[in-house]
Short mmCIF file of C-alpha atoms in Angstrom, two decimals:
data_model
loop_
_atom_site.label_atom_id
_atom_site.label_comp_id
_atom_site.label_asym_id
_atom_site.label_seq_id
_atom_site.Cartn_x
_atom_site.Cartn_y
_atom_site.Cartn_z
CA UNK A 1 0.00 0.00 0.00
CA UNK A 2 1.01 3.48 -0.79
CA UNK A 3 1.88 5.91 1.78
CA UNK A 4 -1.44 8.35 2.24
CA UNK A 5 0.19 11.84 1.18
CA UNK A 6 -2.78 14.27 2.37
CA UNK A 7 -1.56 15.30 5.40
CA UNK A 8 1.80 15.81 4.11
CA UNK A 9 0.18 17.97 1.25
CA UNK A 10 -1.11 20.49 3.85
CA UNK A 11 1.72 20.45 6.66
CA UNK A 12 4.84 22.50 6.90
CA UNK A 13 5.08 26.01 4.31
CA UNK A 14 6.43 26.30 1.42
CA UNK A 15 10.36 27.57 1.27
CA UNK A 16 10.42 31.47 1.15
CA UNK A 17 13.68 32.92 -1.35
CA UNK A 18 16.02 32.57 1.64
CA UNK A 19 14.95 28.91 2.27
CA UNK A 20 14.98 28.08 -1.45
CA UNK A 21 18.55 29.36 -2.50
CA UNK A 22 19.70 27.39 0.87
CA UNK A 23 18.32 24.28 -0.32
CA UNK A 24 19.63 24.48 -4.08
CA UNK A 25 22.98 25.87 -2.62
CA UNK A 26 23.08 23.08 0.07
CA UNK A 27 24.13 26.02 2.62
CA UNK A 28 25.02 24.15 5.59
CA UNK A 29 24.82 27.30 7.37
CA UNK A 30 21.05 27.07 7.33
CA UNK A 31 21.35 23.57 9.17
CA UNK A 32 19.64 24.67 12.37
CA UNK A 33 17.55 26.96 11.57
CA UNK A 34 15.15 24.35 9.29
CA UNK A 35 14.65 21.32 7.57
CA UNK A 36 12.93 20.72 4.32
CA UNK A 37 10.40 18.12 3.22
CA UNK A 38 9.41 16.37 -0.58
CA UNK A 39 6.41 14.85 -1.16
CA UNK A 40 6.97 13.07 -3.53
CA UNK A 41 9.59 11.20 -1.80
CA UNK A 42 7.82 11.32 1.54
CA UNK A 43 11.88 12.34 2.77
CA UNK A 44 13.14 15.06 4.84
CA UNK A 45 16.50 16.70 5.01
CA UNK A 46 18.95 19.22 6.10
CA UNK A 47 19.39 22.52 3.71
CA UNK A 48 22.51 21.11 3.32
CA UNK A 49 22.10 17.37 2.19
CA UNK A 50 23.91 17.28 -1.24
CA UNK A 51 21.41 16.13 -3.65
CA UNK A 52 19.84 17.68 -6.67
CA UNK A 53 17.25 20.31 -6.15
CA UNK A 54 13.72 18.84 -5.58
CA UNK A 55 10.98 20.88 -7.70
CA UNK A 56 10.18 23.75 -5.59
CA UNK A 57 5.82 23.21 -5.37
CA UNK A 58 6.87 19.86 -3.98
CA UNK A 59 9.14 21.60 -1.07
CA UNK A 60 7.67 21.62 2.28
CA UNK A 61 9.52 23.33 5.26
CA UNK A 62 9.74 22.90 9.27
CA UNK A 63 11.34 24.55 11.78
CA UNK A 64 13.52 21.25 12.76
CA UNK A 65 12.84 17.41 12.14
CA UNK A 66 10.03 16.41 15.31
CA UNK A 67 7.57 18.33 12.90
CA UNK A 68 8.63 16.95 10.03
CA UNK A 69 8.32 13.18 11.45
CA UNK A 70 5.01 14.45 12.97
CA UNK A 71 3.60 15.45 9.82
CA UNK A 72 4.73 11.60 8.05
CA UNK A 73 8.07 12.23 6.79
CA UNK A 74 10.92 10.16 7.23
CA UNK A 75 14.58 11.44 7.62
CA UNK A 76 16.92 10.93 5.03
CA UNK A 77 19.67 8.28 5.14
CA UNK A 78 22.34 10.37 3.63
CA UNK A 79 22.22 13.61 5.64
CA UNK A 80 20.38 12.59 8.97
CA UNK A 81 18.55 15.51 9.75
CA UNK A 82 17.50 13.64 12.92
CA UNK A 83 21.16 12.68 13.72
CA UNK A 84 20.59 9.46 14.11
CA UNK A 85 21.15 6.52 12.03
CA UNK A 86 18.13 5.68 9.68
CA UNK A 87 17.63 1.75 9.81
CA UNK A 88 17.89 -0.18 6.72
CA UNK A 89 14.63 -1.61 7.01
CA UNK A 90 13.02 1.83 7.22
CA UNK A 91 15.02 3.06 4.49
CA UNK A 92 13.80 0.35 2.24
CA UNK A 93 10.47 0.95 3.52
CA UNK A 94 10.68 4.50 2.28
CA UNK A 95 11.63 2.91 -1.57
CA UNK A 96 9.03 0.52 -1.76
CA UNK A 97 6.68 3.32 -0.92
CA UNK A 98 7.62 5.20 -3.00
CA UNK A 99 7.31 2.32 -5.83
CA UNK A 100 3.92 0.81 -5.04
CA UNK A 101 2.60 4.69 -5.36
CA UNK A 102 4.67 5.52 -8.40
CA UNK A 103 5.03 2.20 -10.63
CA UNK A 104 3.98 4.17 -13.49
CA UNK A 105 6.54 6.04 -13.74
CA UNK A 106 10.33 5.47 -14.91
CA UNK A 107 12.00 4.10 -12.34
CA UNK A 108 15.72 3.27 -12.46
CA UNK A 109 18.43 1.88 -9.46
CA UNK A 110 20.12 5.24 -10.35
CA UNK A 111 16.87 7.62 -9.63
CA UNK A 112 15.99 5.65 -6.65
CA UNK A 113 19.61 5.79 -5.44
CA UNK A 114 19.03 10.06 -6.13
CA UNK A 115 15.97 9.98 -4.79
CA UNK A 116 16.83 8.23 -1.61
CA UNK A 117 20.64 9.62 -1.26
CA UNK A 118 22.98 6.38 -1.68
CA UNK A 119 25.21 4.74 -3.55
CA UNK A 120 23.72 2.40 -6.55
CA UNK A 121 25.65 -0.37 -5.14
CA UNK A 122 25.38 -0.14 -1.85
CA UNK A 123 20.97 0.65 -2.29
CA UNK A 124 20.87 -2.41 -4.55
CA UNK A 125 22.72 -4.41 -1.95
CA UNK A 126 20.61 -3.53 0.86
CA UNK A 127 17.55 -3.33 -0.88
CA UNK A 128 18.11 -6.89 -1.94
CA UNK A 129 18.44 -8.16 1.36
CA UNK A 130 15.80 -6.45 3.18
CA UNK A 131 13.28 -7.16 0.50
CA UNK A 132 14.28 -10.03 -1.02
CA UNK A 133 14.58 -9.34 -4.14
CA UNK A 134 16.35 -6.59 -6.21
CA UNK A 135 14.56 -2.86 -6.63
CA UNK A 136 14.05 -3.38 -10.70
CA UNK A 137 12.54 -7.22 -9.83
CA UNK A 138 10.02 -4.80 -6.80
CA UNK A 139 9.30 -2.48 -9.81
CA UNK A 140 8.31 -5.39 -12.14
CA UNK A 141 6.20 -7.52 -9.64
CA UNK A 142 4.79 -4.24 -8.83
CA UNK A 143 4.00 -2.86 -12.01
CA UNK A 144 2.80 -6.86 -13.45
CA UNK A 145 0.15 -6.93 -10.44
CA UNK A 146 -1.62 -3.90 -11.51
CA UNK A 147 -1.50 -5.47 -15.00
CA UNK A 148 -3.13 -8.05 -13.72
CA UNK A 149 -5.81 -6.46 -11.86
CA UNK A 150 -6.58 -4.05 -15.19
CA UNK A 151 -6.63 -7.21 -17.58
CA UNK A 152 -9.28 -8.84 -15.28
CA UNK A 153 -11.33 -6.23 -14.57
CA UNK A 154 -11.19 -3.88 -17.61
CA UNK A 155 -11.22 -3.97 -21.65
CA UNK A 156 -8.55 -1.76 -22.04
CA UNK A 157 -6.39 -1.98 -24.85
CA UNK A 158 -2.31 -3.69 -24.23
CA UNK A 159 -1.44 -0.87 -25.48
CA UNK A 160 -2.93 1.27 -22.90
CA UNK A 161 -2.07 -1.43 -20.04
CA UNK A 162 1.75 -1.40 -20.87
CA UNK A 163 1.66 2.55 -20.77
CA UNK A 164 -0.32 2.82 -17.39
CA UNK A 165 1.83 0.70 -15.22
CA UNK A 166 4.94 2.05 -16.72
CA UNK A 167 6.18 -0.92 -19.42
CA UNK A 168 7.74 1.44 -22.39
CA UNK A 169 6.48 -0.35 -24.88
CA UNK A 170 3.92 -3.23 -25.77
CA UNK A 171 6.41 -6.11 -26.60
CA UNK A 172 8.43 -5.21 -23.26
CA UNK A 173 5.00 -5.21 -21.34
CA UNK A 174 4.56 -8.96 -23.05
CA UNK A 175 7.83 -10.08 -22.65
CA UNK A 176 8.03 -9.29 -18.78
CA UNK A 177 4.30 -10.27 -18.40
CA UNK A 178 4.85 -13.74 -19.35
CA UNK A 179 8.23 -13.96 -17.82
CA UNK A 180 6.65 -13.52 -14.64
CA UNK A 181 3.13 -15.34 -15.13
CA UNK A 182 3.66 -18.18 -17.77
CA UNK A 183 1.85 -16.49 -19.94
CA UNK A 184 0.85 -13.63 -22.10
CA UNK A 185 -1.42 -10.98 -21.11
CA UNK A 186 -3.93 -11.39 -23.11
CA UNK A 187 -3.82 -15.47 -22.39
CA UNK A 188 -4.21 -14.57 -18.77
CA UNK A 189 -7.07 -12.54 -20.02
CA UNK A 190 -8.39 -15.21 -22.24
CA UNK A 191 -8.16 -17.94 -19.23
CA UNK A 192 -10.55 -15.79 -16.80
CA UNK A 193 -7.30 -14.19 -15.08
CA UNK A 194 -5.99 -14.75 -11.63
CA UNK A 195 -6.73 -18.58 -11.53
CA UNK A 196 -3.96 -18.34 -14.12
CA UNK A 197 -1.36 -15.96 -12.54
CA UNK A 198 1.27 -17.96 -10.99
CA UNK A 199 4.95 -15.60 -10.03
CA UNK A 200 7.59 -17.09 -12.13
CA UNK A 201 10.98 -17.73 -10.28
CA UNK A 202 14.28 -16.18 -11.25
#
């Protein structure tokens, strides 16, 4: 399940100029007098965490981290706004989130490692072992379940399947489908669906 973003919509304000050319300068001289929020991430940080800029409308800021945390946001791994060591599993937590809300969208080891401020490597590692399986295998099973929910309970198109859970293209959609399922998508559709749908081992 997707983290519920509302109240994290509505709490903290958004940067003023000061706040703003502290975050995209990563001014570490702003350090305790904020921290700043994304929503998108559901992440919080110090003004001086060195990471790309997060778009501004999706910039939340609080006068230190207990707010933040109140409001649903969890500190980030790289900068530790909280100053203490985020566990792994909560880390993770914070990826597969962020996945099972935004599946559609492209999602790469490098972005999440951006995203969630750590090494490729060392994310893929962890993420692996807290998870059990890699963060591109989460994105597939991820995106393939809402496939098949939409093939059993909707006409759309393949076409318009493969683009709404994020597959590129139709052949990759078909190709990953049945690597996962035993079978195509629209033979899963064919067969009534779910009695059909068994997870493929790697």
């Amino acid at each position: 399940m997707g983290v519920d973003n509302r109240n994290k919509t509505y709490a903290g304000e958004a940067p003023d100029e000061a706040q703003w050319t502290a975050i995209v300068g990563n001014d570490a001289a702003y350090n305790d007098r904020f921290r700043y929020a994304v929503m998108t991430t559901g992440i919080f940080c110090r003004p001086s965490c060195k990471s790309r800029a997060p778009k501004r409308e999706n910039v939340r800021v609080f006068a230190d981290s207990d707010p933040a945390m109140a409001a649903g946001y969890r500190p980030c791994k790289r900068c530790r706004p909280t100053d203490r060591k985020l566990p792994d599993a909560e880390w993770i937590g914070q990826m597969t989130e962020f996945i099972d809300r935004c599946y559609y969208e492209p999602i790469t080891l490098d972005r999440l490692a951006e995203l969630y401020r750590g090494s490729p490597y060392h994310l893929h590692r962890i993420f692996k072992r807290i998870a059990g399986v890699t963060p591109v295998e989460y994105v597939q099973r991820t995106r393939i379940a809402r496939a098949t929910e939409l093939l059993e309970t909707t006409s759309m198109p393949m076409a318009e399947i493969a683009d709404a859970v994020g597959f590129g293209s139709v052949p990759y959609f078909i190709t990953v489908f049945k690597q996962r399922t035993g079978t195509t998508p629209s033979e899963f559709r064919r067969l009534g669906g779910r009695p059909a749908y068994v997870e493929v081992s790697e």
